[in-house]
Amino acid sequence: MFRLIFVCFTVCFISCKKNKIDMNSNPINKSKIVIAHRGASGYLPEHTLASKAMAYAMNVDYLEQDIVLSKDAVPIVIHDIHLETVTNVQDIFPTRKRSDGKFYVIDFTFEELQKLNVYERFNSETKNAIFPMRFPLKKSNFKLHSLQDEIQLIQGLNKSTGKNIGIYSEIKEPVFHKKEGFDISKIVLDILSNYGYKTKKDNCILQCFDSNELKRIRFELKSELFLVQLIEFETEENKLEEFATYADGIGPWYKQIIKGKGENGKYQISNLVDNAHKNNLKVHAYTFRSDDLDGFTTFNELLQVAFFEANIDGVFTDFPDKVVDFLNKN
Ligand code: CA
């Protein structure tokens, strides 16, 4: 009897402790977060399950999914609404392009899309790799996959490793999808909800460039998820107060924050992060690439300036291991 009580107490203690750990480990509560941009895309073709598994193993906080719908309304994890820059669609379905010469994801069923091979990103005209030092073109065997496939991978790994790594999904081109007859946001929100991602306490962030759509996601579709307004133009920097009425963060290009070096030899930092923080908005900037330093001497210098001079809260990176390593040491 005594032994039984002891066992019950121990089990309860462990499970309570586990719950506590799970709550505290929700990465959004961390001061600096690492988002694997299209997976570990510096090492493996972007948005493949292999690149996601690799990024997962690098202990990132979030894995990113860009989402585009197929003809049969399956959310596909792919960056562009067309296929010819990351797949062999031109070889497999040569007649299926539109008059603009592009092969649209939405013109293919999920079953058809699975027949394609996924490659490292290349220029569809010259056939040269965009990042020639990365994974070689047309090697190995990678396929497109659905949002559900990716969530199952991440939730499966969370179970088998005991980690709590989140998802960070982007609704791509909602206006285009609407013209094609689909409500992409509704479809994605329903799937997220089915997998347990419903509120800000759940380990999920939803991002979109289209401010009307993100507003609609909050007010019309009544999402309680953590929402991030992506931005790319200077004119958007004046709309932080408005963004704060529906979003929890912004996702700017890092060059909107870190300007060139001034006469004093120091990097000039814009007011964007300060202003965002005054509006209670987190700042997750894109895209940090150690093979595209654009003026910085080293990747660590860029990260040092971004995290500790500009005070950004998170980065989208193609090289998650390098950012995790930097944050562990600083
Ligand atoms: Ca994205």
CSV table of C-alpha atoms and ligand atoms in Angstrom, one decimal:
chain,number,residue,atom,x,y,z
A,1,MET,CA,0.0,0.0,0.0
A,2,PHE,CA,2.7,2.4,1.1
A,3,ARG,CA,4.6,1.5,-2.0
A,4,LEU,CA,1.6,2.2,-4.2
A,5,ILE,CA,1.1,5.7,-2.7
A,6,PHE,CA,4.8,6.4,-3.2
A,7,VAL,CA,4.5,5.3,-6.9
A,8,CYS,CA,1.4,7.5,-7.4
A,9,PHE,CA,3.1,10.4,-5.8
A,10,THR,CA,6.2,10.0,-7.9
A,11,VAL,CA,4.2,9.7,-11.2
A,12,CYS,CA,2.2,12.8,-10.2
A,13,PHE,CA,5.3,14.7,-9.3
A,14,ILE,CA,7.0,13.8,-12.6
A,15,SER,CA,3.9,14.7,-14.7
A,16,CYS,CA,3.4,18.0,-12.9
A,17,LYS,CA,7.0,18.8,-13.4
A,18,LYS,CA,6.8,17.9,-17.0
A,19,ASN,CA,3.7,20.2,-17.5
A,20,LYS,CA,5.6,23.0,-15.9
A,21,ILE,CA,8.6,22.4,-18.2
A,22,ASP,CA,6.3,22.3,-21.2
A,23,MET,CA,4.7,25.6,-20.3
A,24,ASN,CA,8.0,27.4,-19.6
A,25,SER,CA,9.6,26.0,-22.8
A,26,ASN,CA,7.1,27.7,-25.1
A,27,PRO,CA,9.7,29.4,-27.2
A,28,ILE,CA,7.7,32.6,-27.7
A,29,ASN,CA,8.6,33.4,-24.0
A,30,LYS,CA,12.3,33.3,-24.8
A,31,SER,CA,14.0,36.6,-25.3
A,32,LYS,CA,15.7,35.5,-28.6
A,33,ILE,CA,14.3,33.0,-31.0
A,34,VAL,CA,15.6,31.1,-34.0
A,35,ILE,CA,13.3,30.2,-36.9
A,36,ALA,CA,14.5,27.7,-39.4
A,37,HIS,CA,13.8,29.5,-42.7
A,38,ARG,CA,12.4,26.9,-45.1
A,39,GLY,CA,14.1,24.3,-42.8
A,40,ALA,CA,17.9,24.0,-42.7
A,41,SER,CA,17.8,25.4,-46.2
A,42,GLY,CA,21.5,26.3,-46.3
A,43,TYR,CA,22.3,22.6,-46.2
A,44,LEU,CA,19.4,20.8,-47.9
A,45,PRO,CA,16.8,21.7,-50.6
A,46,GLU,CA,14.3,24.2,-49.0
A,47,HIS,CA,11.0,23.0,-47.5
A,48,THR,CA,11.9,19.2,-47.9
A,49,LEU,CA,11.1,17.0,-44.9
A,50,ALA,CA,14.8,16.2,-44.8
A,51,SER,CA,15.6,19.9,-44.3
A,52,LYS,CA,13.0,20.2,-41.6
A,53,ALA,CA,14.3,17.1,-39.7
A,54,MET,CA,17.9,18.5,-39.9
A,55,ALA,CA,16.7,21.9,-38.6
A,56,TYR,CA,14.8,20.2,-35.8
A,57,ALA,CA,17.9,18.4,-34.7
A,58,MET,CA,19.7,21.8,-34.6
A,59,ASN,CA,17.5,22.8,-31.7
A,60,VAL,CA,15.7,25.7,-33.3
A,61,ASP,CA,12.6,27.2,-31.7
A,62,TYR,CA,10.4,27.2,-34.8
A,63,LEU,CA,10.4,25.5,-38.2
A,64,GLU,CA,8.9,27.6,-41.0
A,65,GLN,CA,6.3,26.5,-43.5
A,66,ASP,CA,5.3,28.5,-46.6
A,67,ILE,CA,1.8,27.3,-47.7
A,68,VAL,CA,0.3,27.2,-51.2
A,69,LEU,CA,-2.8,25.2,-52.1
A,70,SER,CA,-3.0,22.4,-54.7
A,71,LYS,CA,-5.9,21.9,-57.1
A,72,ASP,CA,-7.6,19.7,-54.6
A,73,ALA,CA,-7.1,22.2,-51.8
A,74,VAL,CA,-4.2,20.4,-50.1
A,75,PRO,CA,-1.9,22.9,-48.4
A,76,ILE,CA,1.5,22.3,-49.9
A,77,VAL,CA,4.7,23.4,-48.1
A,78,ILE,CA,6.5,25.4,-50.8
A,79,HIS,CA,7.7,29.0,-51.1
A,80,ASP,CA,6.3,30.1,-54.5
A,81,ILE,CA,2.9,29.7,-56.0
A,82,HIS,CA,4.6,28.2,-59.0
A,83,LEU,CA,6.9,25.1,-59.3
A,84,GLU,CA,9.6,25.5,-61.9
A,85,THR,CA,12.3,26.9,-59.6
A,86,VAL,CA,12.5,24.0,-57.2
A,87,THR,CA,11.2,21.0,-59.1
A,88,ASN,CA,11.4,19.0,-62.4
A,89,VAL,CA,7.8,20.0,-63.3
A,90,GLN,CA,9.0,21.1,-66.8
A,91,ASP,CA,10.2,17.5,-67.5
A,92,ILE,CA,7.3,15.6,-66.0
A,93,PHE,CA,4.4,17.8,-67.1
A,94,PRO,CA,5.8,19.9,-70.0
A,95,THR,CA,2.4,20.9,-71.4
A,96,ARG,CA,0.9,22.1,-68.1
A,97,LYS,CA,2.2,25.7,-68.0
A,98,ARG,CA,0.0,28.8,-68.2
A,99,SER,CA,0.4,31.5,-70.8
A,100,ASP,CA,3.0,33.2,-68.7
A,101,GLY,CA,5.2,30.2,-69.0
A,102,LYS,CA,4.8,29.2,-65.3
A,103,PHE,CA,3.6,26.0,-63.7
A,104,TYR,CA,1.2,26.8,-60.9
A,105,VAL,CA,0.9,24.6,-57.8
A,106,ILE,CA,-2.9,25.2,-57.9
A,107,ASP,CA,-3.1,23.5,-61.4
A,108,PHE,CA,-1.9,20.2,-60.0
A,109,THR,CA,-3.5,17.7,-57.6
A,110,PHE,CA,-1.6,16.5,-54.6
A,111,GLU,CA,-1.2,13.1,-56.2
A,112,GLU,CA,0.4,14.8,-59.3
A,113,LEU,CA,2.6,17.0,-57.2
A,114,GLN,CA,4.0,13.9,-55.5
A,115,LYS,CA,5.4,12.7,-58.9
A,116,LEU,CA,7.8,15.7,-58.9
A,117,ASN,CA,11.3,15.7,-57.6
A,118,VAL,CA,12.4,18.6,-55.5
A,119,TYR,CA,15.8,20.2,-56.1
A,120,GLU,CA,17.9,22.9,-54.6
A,121,ARG,CA,16.5,26.3,-55.9
A,122,PHE,CA,17.6,27.2,-59.4
A,123,ASN,CA,17.1,29.7,-62.1
A,124,SER,CA,14.4,28.2,-64.4
A,125,GLU,CA,16.0,29.7,-67.5
A,126,THR,CA,19.7,29.3,-67.0
A,127,LYS,CA,19.2,26.2,-64.8
A,128,ASN,CA,22.0,27.4,-62.5
A,129,ALA,CA,21.7,27.1,-58.7
A,130,ILE,CA,20.8,30.3,-56.9
A,131,PHE,CA,23.3,29.4,-54.2
A,132,PRO,CA,26.0,27.4,-55.9
A,133,MET,CA,27.9,26.5,-52.7
A,134,ARG,CA,24.8,24.7,-51.3
A,135,PHE,CA,23.4,21.2,-51.8
A,136,PRO,CA,24.1,20.0,-55.4
A,137,LEU,CA,21.4,20.3,-58.0
A,138,LYS,CA,19.3,17.2,-59.0
A,139,LYS,CA,20.8,14.9,-56.4
A,140,SER,CA,19.1,12.4,-54.1
A,141,ASN,CA,15.3,12.0,-53.8
A,142,PHE,CA,13.2,14.8,-52.3
A,143,LYS,CA,9.4,15.2,-52.7
A,144,LEU,CA,6.8,17.9,-52.0
A,145,HIS,CA,4.7,17.4,-48.9
A,146,SER,CA,1.5,18.7,-47.2
A,147,LEU,CA,1.2,20.9,-44.1
A,148,GLN,CA,-0.2,17.9,-42.3
A,149,ASP,CA,2.8,15.8,-43.2
A,150,GLU,CA,5.1,18.4,-41.7
A,151,ILE,CA,3.0,18.9,-38.6
A,152,GLN,CA,3.1,15.2,-38.1
A,153,LEU,CA,6.8,15.1,-38.5
A,154,ILE,CA,7.3,17.9,-35.9
A,155,GLN,CA,4.8,16.6,-33.4
A,156,GLY,CA,6.2,13.1,-33.8
A,157,LEU,CA,9.7,14.4,-33.1
A,158,ASN,CA,8.4,16.4,-30.1
A,159,LYS,CA,7.0,13.1,-28.8
A,160,SER,CA,10.1,11.0,-29.5
A,161,THR,CA,12.7,13.6,-28.3
A,162,GLY,CA,10.7,15.3,-25.5
A,163,LYS,CA,11.4,18.7,-27.0
A,164,ASN,CA,8.8,21.4,-27.7
A,165,ILE,CA,9.6,22.9,-31.1
A,166,GLY,CA,7.0,25.0,-32.7
A,167,ILE,CA,5.6,25.7,-36.2
A,168,TYR,CA,5.7,29.1,-37.9
A,169,SER,CA,3.4,29.0,-41.0
A,170,GLU,CA,3.0,31.6,-43.7
A,171,ILE,CA,-0.2,32.1,-45.7
A,172,LYS,CA,1.1,32.8,-49.3
A,173,GLU,CA,-0.8,35.1,-51.6
A,174,PRO,CA,-4.3,35.0,-50.3
A,175,VAL,CA,-5.6,37.2,-53.1
A,176,PHE,CA,-4.3,34.9,-55.7
A,177,HIS,CA,-5.9,31.9,-53.9
A,178,LYS,CA,-9.2,33.8,-53.7
A,179,LYS,CA,-9.2,34.4,-57.4
A,180,GLU,CA,-8.7,30.7,-57.9
A,181,GLY,CA,-11.7,30.0,-55.7
A,182,PHE,CA,-10.1,29.1,-52.4
A,183,ASP,CA,-10.0,30.5,-48.9
A,184,ILE,CA,-6.5,29.5,-48.0
A,185,SER,CA,-6.5,31.0,-44.5
A,186,LYS,CA,-9.7,29.2,-43.5
A,187,ILE,CA,-8.3,25.9,-44.8
A,188,VAL,CA,-5.0,26.4,-43.0
A,189,LEU,CA,-6.6,27.6,-39.7
A,190,ASP,CA,-8.9,24.5,-39.6
A,191,ILE,CA,-5.9,22.2,-40.1
A,192,LEU,CA,-3.9,24.0,-37.4
A,193,SER,CA,-6.8,23.8,-35.0
A,194,ASN,CA,-7.3,20.1,-35.7
A,195,TYR,CA,-3.6,19.5,-34.7
A,196,GLY,CA,-4.1,21.5,-31.5
A,197,TYR,CA,-2.8,24.9,-32.6
A,198,LYS,CA,-5.6,27.3,-31.5
A,199,THR,CA,-4.3,30.0,-29.1
A,200,LYS,CA,-1.1,31.9,-28.3
A,201,LYS,CA,-0.3,29.3,-25.6
A,202,ASP,CA,0.0,26.7,-28.4
A,203,ASN,CA,3.4,26.5,-30.1
A,204,CYS,CA,2.5,28.1,-33.4
A,205,ILE,CA,2.9,31.4,-35.1
A,206,LEU,CA,1.1,32.5,-38.2
A,207,GLN,CA,2.6,35.0,-40.6
A,208,CYS,CA,1.4,36.9,-43.8
A,209,PHE,CA,2.5,39.8,-45.9
A,210,ASP,CA,-1.0,40.7,-46.8
A,211,SER,CA,-2.3,43.0,-43.9
A,212,ASN,CA,-5.9,42.9,-45.0
A,213,GLU,CA,-5.8,39.1,-44.8
A,214,LEU,CA,-4.0,39.0,-41.4
A,215,LYS,CA,-6.6,41.4,-40.1
A,216,ARG,CA,-9.3,39.1,-41.5
A,217,ILE,CA,-7.6,36.1,-39.8
A,218,ARG,CA,-7.9,37.9,-36.4
A,219,PHE,CA,-11.3,39.5,-36.7
A,220,GLU,CA,-13.4,37.6,-39.2
A,221,LEU,CA,-11.9,34.1,-38.8
A,222,LYS,CA,-11.4,34.9,-35.1
A,223,SER,CA,-8.0,33.3,-34.8
A,224,GLU,CA,-6.4,33.5,-31.3
A,225,LEU,CA,-3.0,32.5,-32.6
A,226,PHE,CA,0.2,34.6,-32.3
A,227,LEU,CA,0.1,36.6,-35.6
A,228,VAL,CA,3.1,38.2,-37.3
A,229,GLN,CA,2.7,40.9,-40.0
A,230,LEU,CA,5.4,40.5,-42.5
A,231,ILE,CA,6.6,43.8,-44.1
A,232,GLU,CA,9.0,44.8,-46.8
A,233,PHE,CA,8.4,48.5,-47.6
A,234,GLU,CA,9.4,51.6,-45.8
A,235,THR,CA,5.9,52.9,-46.0
A,236,GLU,CA,4.7,50.0,-43.8
A,237,GLU,CA,7.0,51.1,-41.0
A,238,ASN,CA,4.6,53.9,-40.2
A,239,LYS,CA,1.7,51.5,-39.6
A,240,LEU,CA,2.9,49.8,-36.4
A,241,GLU,CA,0.0,51.2,-34.3
A,242,GLU,CA,-2.5,49.7,-36.7
A,243,PHE,CA,-0.6,46.4,-36.9
A,244,ALA,CA,-0.7,46.2,-33.1
A,245,THR,CA,-4.5,46.2,-33.2
A,246,TYR,CA,-4.5,42.7,-34.7
A,247,ALA,CA,-0.9,41.3,-34.8
A,248,ASP,CA,1.6,40.3,-32.0
A,249,GLY,CA,4.7,40.9,-34.0
A,250,ILE,CA,6.3,42.1,-37.3
A,251,GLY,CA,8.6,40.4,-39.7
A,252,PRO,CA,10.7,43.0,-41.5
A,253,TRP,CA,13.7,42.6,-43.8
A,254,TYR,CA,16.8,43.0,-41.6
A,255,LYS,CA,18.0,45.9,-43.8
A,256,GLN,CA,15.0,47.9,-42.7
A,257,ILE,CA,16.7,47.8,-39.2
A,258,ILE,CA,20.4,47.6,-39.8
A,259,LYS,CA,21.5,50.3,-42.3
A,260,GLY,CA,25.0,50.7,-43.7
A,261,LYS,CA,28.0,51.9,-41.6
A,262,GLY,CA,28.0,55.5,-40.6
A,263,GLU,CA,31.0,57.9,-40.6
A,264,ASN,CA,31.9,56.7,-37.1
A,265,GLY,CA,32.4,53.2,-38.5
A,266,LYS,CA,29.3,51.9,-36.6
A,267,TYR,CA,26.3,50.3,-38.1
A,268,GLN,CA,23.3,52.6,-38.2
A,269,ILE,CA,20.2,51.2,-36.5
A,270,SER,CA,16.8,52.4,-37.5
A,271,ASN,CA,14.0,53.1,-35.0
A,272,LEU,CA,11.9,50.2,-36.3
A,273,VAL,CA,12.6,47.8,-33.4
A,274,ASP,CA,12.2,50.5,-30.7
A,275,ASN,CA,8.9,51.6,-32.3
A,276,ALA,CA,7.6,48.1,-32.6
A,277,HIS,CA,8.5,47.3,-29.0
A,278,LYS,CA,6.7,50.5,-27.9
A,279,ASN,CA,3.6,49.0,-29.6
A,280,ASN,CA,4.1,45.7,-27.9
A,281,LEU,CA,5.1,44.0,-31.2
A,282,LYS,CA,7.9,41.4,-31.3
A,283,VAL,CA,10.3,41.7,-34.2
A,284,HIS,CA,11.4,38.6,-36.2
A,285,ALA,CA,13.6,39.7,-39.1
A,286,TYR,CA,14.5,37.8,-42.3
A,287,THR,CA,16.7,36.4,-43.8
A,288,PHE,CA,20.0,35.6,-42.1
A,289,ARG,CA,22.4,33.8,-44.5
A,290,SER,CA,26.0,33.0,-43.7
A,291,ASP,CA,26.7,32.6,-47.5
A,292,ASP,CA,25.2,36.0,-48.3
A,293,LEU,CA,26.7,38.5,-45.9
A,294,ASP,CA,26.2,41.6,-48.0
A,295,GLY,CA,28.8,43.8,-46.5
A,296,PHE,CA,29.3,42.2,-43.1
A,297,THR,CA,32.7,40.7,-42.3
A,298,THR,CA,31.4,37.6,-40.6
A,299,PHE,CA,28.0,36.0,-39.8
A,300,ASN,CA,28.6,36.4,-36.1
A,301,GLU,CA,29.2,40.2,-36.6
A,302,LEU,CA,25.8,40.4,-38.3
A,303,LEU,CA,24.1,38.4,-35.6
A,304,GLN,CA,25.8,40.5,-32.9
A,305,VAL,CA,24.5,43.7,-34.4
A,306,ALA,CA,21.1,42.3,-35.0
A,307,PHE,CA,20.5,40.7,-31.6
A,308,PHE,CA,22.4,43.0,-29.3
A,309,GLU,CA,22.6,46.4,-30.9
A,310,ALA,CA,19.3,46.4,-32.9
A,311,ASN,CA,17.6,44.3,-30.1
A,312,ILE,CA,15.6,42.1,-32.5
A,313,ASP,CA,13.6,39.3,-30.9
A,314,GLY,CA,14.1,36.6,-33.5
A,315,VAL,CA,15.7,35.7,-36.8
A,316,PHE,CA,14.6,33.7,-39.9
A,317,THR,CA,17.8,31.9,-40.9
A,318,ASP,CA,18.9,29.3,-43.6
A,319,PHE,CA,21.7,28.3,-41.2
A,320,PRO,CA,20.0,27.5,-37.9
A,321,ASP,CA,22.9,25.7,-36.3
A,322,LYS,CA,25.1,28.8,-36.6
A,323,VAL,CA,22.5,31.1,-34.9
A,324,VAL,CA,21.8,28.6,-32.2
A,325,ASP,CA,25.5,28.3,-31.5
A,326,PHE,CA,25.9,32.1,-31.5
A,327,LEU,CA,23.1,32.5,-29.0
A,328,ASN,CA,24.4,29.7,-26.8
A,329,LYS,CA,27.8,31.5,-26.5
A,330,ASN,CA,26.5,35.1,-26.1
B,1,CA,CA,8.2,32.6,-45.7
